[in-house]
Amino acid sequence: MLTPYMNSVPAVIAKASAIHNPIIYAITHPKYRYAGAGCELYAFCGALFGICSMITLMIIAVDRYIVITRPLASIGVMSRKRALVILAAAWLYSMCWSLPPFFGWSAYVPEGLLTSCSWDYMTFSPSVRAYTMLLFIFVFFIPLFVIMYCYIFIFRAIRDTNRAVGKINGEGGSKDSIKKFHRMKNEWKMAKIALIVILLYVISWSPYSCVALTAFAG
């Protein structure tokens, strides 16, 4: 069930990394600066791939939450086709948050040393501030909260299962209970891989988020 989601994460991150290659050129060529359509395209791609990465990681966390905490309810629920539909919805959601700067709600502008472009979080107009605030809420804080919620309950489910299996083993447990325990251990291994990816992503974006929020706050 997790495979379609996990396959999409490296692809999105690779695209985001490829978009940032021009920074090297800009640093080594001081006269080069982003401007116009090139700046907007660069910022749009960075926003699209970054948002889609976060939403995809949230979907992975929810998937692990359902499989581990509600194993019976998850049987037969997810298929490859349904997973692809969910991923398409994630891309559409990301697109909806990446396109507004093209239509006057905020803007894509050069930032920092003018070696990269991003959405405008420095202008203090009501429109720009509203977009920045909503962007952080709906593409960073809410997904992060959902991920934290899912993994808290995953940890609790694993802990409770370990305790239950320990009691069953002490009393001479059944084969079905042992099989269930091993199945959950396998699911937990996949959940840990997803958690590591999520933590690395959040850690890598947190400094930028802090800078943007500081500028937003004035």
Short mmCIF file of C-alpha atoms in Angstrom, two decimals:
data_model
loop_
_atom_site.label_atom_id
_atom_site.label_comp_id
_atom_site.label_asym_id
_atom_site.label_seq_id
_atom_site.Cartn_x
_atom_site.Cartn_y
_atom_site.Cartn_z
CA MET A 1 0.00 0.00 0.00
CA LEU A 2 2.85 2.35 0.79
CA THR A 3 4.83 1.77 -2.43
CA PRO A 4 3.09 4.32 -4.74
CA TYR A 5 3.49 7.04 -2.12
CA MET A 6 7.12 6.25 -1.33
CA ASN A 7 8.00 6.13 -5.03
CA SER A 8 6.60 9.63 -5.50
CA VAL A 9 8.65 11.26 -2.73
CA PRO A 10 12.15 10.83 -4.27
CA ALA A 11 10.82 12.01 -7.62
CA VAL A 12 9.35 15.19 -6.17
CA ILE A 13 12.44 15.93 -4.10
CA ALA A 14 14.71 15.30 -7.11
CA LYS A 15 12.69 17.76 -9.19
CA ALA A 16 12.90 20.34 -6.43
CA SER A 17 16.68 19.86 -6.25
CA ALA A 18 17.04 20.23 -10.00
CA ILE A 19 15.15 23.52 -9.90
CA HIS A 20 17.69 24.93 -7.41
CA ASN A 21 20.74 24.26 -9.60
CA PRO A 22 20.65 27.83 -11.04
CA ILE A 23 21.74 29.11 -7.60
CA ILE A 24 25.24 27.77 -8.27
CA TYR A 25 25.34 29.62 -11.57
CA ALA A 26 24.13 32.83 -9.95
CA ILE A 27 26.80 32.68 -7.25
CA THR A 28 29.61 32.05 -9.72
CA HIS A 29 28.33 34.74 -12.12
CA PRO A 30 27.66 37.90 -10.04
CA LYS A 31 26.04 39.75 -12.92
CA TYR A 32 23.42 37.06 -13.33
CA ARG A 33 20.14 37.76 -11.60
CA TYR A 34 16.70 36.22 -11.86
CA ALA A 35 14.12 38.45 -13.45
CA GLY A 36 10.69 38.33 -15.01
CA ALA A 37 9.29 35.05 -16.24
CA GLY A 38 12.42 33.07 -15.32
CA CYS A 39 12.13 34.13 -11.69
CA GLU A 40 8.43 33.32 -11.58
CA LEU A 41 8.90 29.90 -13.18
CA TYR A 42 11.74 29.04 -10.79
CA ALA A 43 9.71 30.09 -7.73
CA PHE A 44 6.58 28.35 -8.99
CA CYS A 45 8.39 25.04 -9.48
CA GLY A 46 10.03 25.31 -6.07
CA ALA A 47 6.67 26.02 -4.44
CA LEU A 48 4.85 23.27 -6.33
CA PHE A 49 7.38 20.52 -5.61
CA GLY A 50 7.93 21.65 -2.02
CA ILE A 51 4.23 21.72 -1.19
CA CYS A 52 3.61 18.41 -2.94
CA SER A 53 6.44 16.80 -0.95
CA MET A 54 4.87 17.89 2.34
CA ILE A 55 1.38 16.74 1.35
CA THR A 56 2.73 13.39 0.12
CA LEU A 57 4.54 12.84 3.42
CA MET A 58 1.32 13.60 5.26
CA ILE A 59 -0.49 11.01 3.12
CA ILE A 60 2.19 8.44 3.96
CA ALA A 61 1.76 9.15 7.68
CA VAL A 62 -2.02 8.73 7.42
CA ASP A 63 -1.54 5.49 5.47
CA ARG A 64 0.76 4.08 8.18
CA TYR A 65 -1.67 5.24 10.87
CA ILE A 66 -4.59 3.38 9.29
CA VAL A 67 -2.61 0.21 8.58
CA ILE A 68 -1.07 -0.03 12.05
CA THR A 69 -3.86 1.22 14.31
CA ARG A 70 -6.77 -0.23 12.32
CA PRO A 71 -5.37 -3.29 10.53
CA LEU A 72 -8.74 -4.99 9.93
CA ALA A 73 -10.39 -1.84 8.61
CA SER A 74 -7.51 -1.24 6.18
CA ILE A 75 -7.78 -4.64 4.46
CA GLY A 76 -8.91 -4.18 0.87
CA VAL A 77 -9.42 -0.42 1.29
CA MET A 78 -6.40 0.76 -0.67
CA SER A 79 -5.58 -0.30 -4.21
CA ARG A 80 -2.95 0.97 -6.63
CA LYS A 81 -5.61 2.86 -8.57
CA ARG A 82 -6.93 4.56 -5.44
CA ALA A 83 -3.39 5.43 -4.35
CA LEU A 84 -2.76 7.10 -7.71
CA VAL A 85 -6.01 9.07 -7.37
CA ILE A 86 -4.90 10.28 -3.94
CA LEU A 87 -1.51 11.32 -5.31
CA ALA A 88 -3.21 13.18 -8.17
CA ALA A 89 -5.32 15.01 -5.58
CA ALA A 90 -2.11 15.93 -3.71
CA TRP A 91 -0.65 17.43 -6.89
CA LEU A 92 -3.89 19.32 -7.57
CA TYR A 93 -3.92 20.68 -4.01
CA SER A 94 -0.30 21.80 -4.41
CA MET A 95 -1.09 23.42 -7.73
CA CYS A 96 -3.96 25.39 -6.15
CA TRP A 97 -1.54 26.93 -3.64
CA SER A 98 1.24 27.53 -6.19
CA LEU A 99 -0.77 29.36 -8.87
CA PRO A 100 -2.29 32.37 -6.96
CA PRO A 101 0.88 34.54 -7.20
CA PHE A 102 0.45 34.49 -10.98
CA PHE A 103 -3.00 36.05 -10.58
CA GLY A 104 -2.22 38.90 -8.21
CA TRP A 105 -2.54 37.18 -4.84
CA SER A 106 1.02 37.73 -3.55
CA ALA A 107 3.82 37.38 -6.13
CA TYR A 108 6.96 35.47 -7.01
CA VAL A 109 9.97 37.74 -6.49
CA PRO A 110 13.78 37.54 -6.06
CA GLU A 111 14.86 36.98 -2.45
CA GLY A 112 17.98 37.23 -0.31
CA LEU A 113 21.08 37.90 -2.41
CA LEU A 114 18.92 37.73 -5.56
CA THR A 115 20.27 34.27 -6.32
CA SER A 116 16.86 32.62 -5.96
CA CYS A 117 13.17 33.43 -6.12
CA SER A 118 10.23 32.65 -3.87
CA TRP A 119 6.83 34.01 -2.99
CA ASP A 120 6.77 37.55 -1.61
CA TYR A 121 6.75 37.36 2.19
CA MET A 122 8.37 40.78 2.73
CA THR A 123 5.61 43.07 1.48
CA PHE A 124 3.21 44.11 4.23
CA SER A 125 0.07 44.56 2.13
CA PRO A 126 -3.07 42.76 3.40
CA SER A 127 -3.20 40.52 0.30
CA VAL A 128 0.40 39.33 0.61
CA ARG A 129 0.18 38.81 4.37
CA ALA A 130 -3.07 36.86 4.02
CA TYR A 131 -1.55 34.55 1.38
CA THR A 132 1.59 33.96 3.43
CA MET A 133 -0.38 33.20 6.58
CA LEU A 134 -2.77 30.80 4.83
CA LEU A 135 0.11 29.15 2.96
CA PHE A 136 1.92 28.32 6.19
CA ILE A 137 -1.26 27.10 7.86
CA PHE A 138 -2.52 24.83 5.07
CA VAL A 139 0.72 23.50 3.58
CA PHE A 140 3.03 23.36 6.60
CA PHE A 141 1.40 23.53 10.03
CA ILE A 142 -1.75 21.46 9.35
CA PRO A 143 0.15 18.67 7.53
CA LEU A 144 2.78 18.73 10.29
CA PHE A 145 0.06 18.46 12.95
CA VAL A 146 -1.57 15.55 11.09
CA ILE A 147 1.80 13.77 10.83
CA MET A 148 2.48 14.25 14.55
CA TYR A 149 -1.03 13.02 15.44
CA CYS A 150 -0.63 9.90 13.30
CA TYR A 151 2.75 8.95 14.72
CA ILE A 152 1.70 9.53 18.32
CA PHE A 153 -1.07 6.98 17.87
CA ILE A 154 1.23 4.66 15.91
CA PHE A 155 3.66 4.67 18.85
CA ARG A 156 0.79 3.96 21.24
CA ALA A 157 -0.49 1.08 19.09
CA ILE A 158 2.97 -0.50 18.90
CA ARG A 159 3.45 -0.13 22.67
CA ASP A 160 0.06 -1.67 23.46
CA THR A 161 0.68 -4.53 21.02
CA ASN A 162 4.07 -5.29 22.55
CA ARG A 163 2.51 -5.44 26.00
CA ALA A 164 -0.34 -7.66 24.81
CA VAL A 165 2.03 -10.04 23.03
CA GLY A 166 4.22 -10.20 26.12
CA LYS A 167 1.24 -11.31 28.19
CA ILE A 168 0.15 -13.82 25.55
CA ASN A 169 3.64 -15.32 25.35
CA GLY A 170 3.70 -15.68 29.11
CA GLU A 171 0.44 -17.57 28.96
CA GLY A 172 1.35 -19.61 25.87
CA GLY A 173 0.08 -17.48 23.00
CA SER A 174 -1.74 -18.60 19.86
CA LYS A 175 -0.19 -18.68 16.40
CA ASP A 176 -2.63 -16.03 15.15
CA SER A 177 -1.48 -13.60 17.83
CA ILE A 178 2.16 -14.18 16.95
CA LYS A 179 1.44 -13.68 13.24
CA LYS A 180 -0.39 -10.45 13.99
CA PHE A 181 2.56 -9.25 16.04
CA HIS A 182 5.08 -10.00 13.27
CA ARG A 183 2.85 -8.31 10.69
CA MET A 184 2.70 -5.18 12.82
CA LYS A 185 6.47 -5.25 13.26
CA ASN A 186 6.88 -5.26 9.48
CA GLU A 187 4.45 -2.36 9.14
CA TRP A 188 6.33 -0.51 11.87
CA LYS A 189 9.60 -0.90 9.98
CA MET A 190 8.02 0.81 6.97
CA ALA A 191 6.57 3.49 9.23
CA LYS A 192 10.03 4.19 10.68
CA ILE A 193 11.45 4.68 7.17
CA ALA A 194 8.67 7.12 6.38
CA LEU A 195 9.24 8.90 9.71
CA ILE A 196 12.93 9.40 8.94
CA VAL A 197 12.07 10.92 5.54
CA ILE A 198 9.49 13.20 7.19
CA LEU A 199 11.92 14.34 9.90
CA LEU A 200 14.65 15.11 7.36
CA TYR A 201 12.20 17.09 5.23
CA VAL A 202 10.86 19.10 8.17
CA ILE A 203 14.35 19.77 9.54
CA SER A 204 15.59 20.94 6.14
CA TRP A 205 12.68 23.36 5.65
CA SER A 206 12.35 24.63 9.24
CA PRO A 207 15.14 27.27 9.02
CA TYR A 208 13.62 28.72 5.85
CA SER A 209 10.17 28.69 7.46
CA CYS A 210 11.51 30.51 10.52
CA VAL A 211 13.13 33.19 8.36
CA ALA A 212 9.94 33.66 6.33
CA LEU A 213 7.78 33.84 9.45
CA THR A 214 10.17 36.32 11.06
CA ALA A 215 9.98 38.53 7.96
CA PHE A 216 6.20 38.08 7.93
CA ALA A 217 5.97 39.22 11.55
CA GLY A 218 8.03 42.30 10.76
#
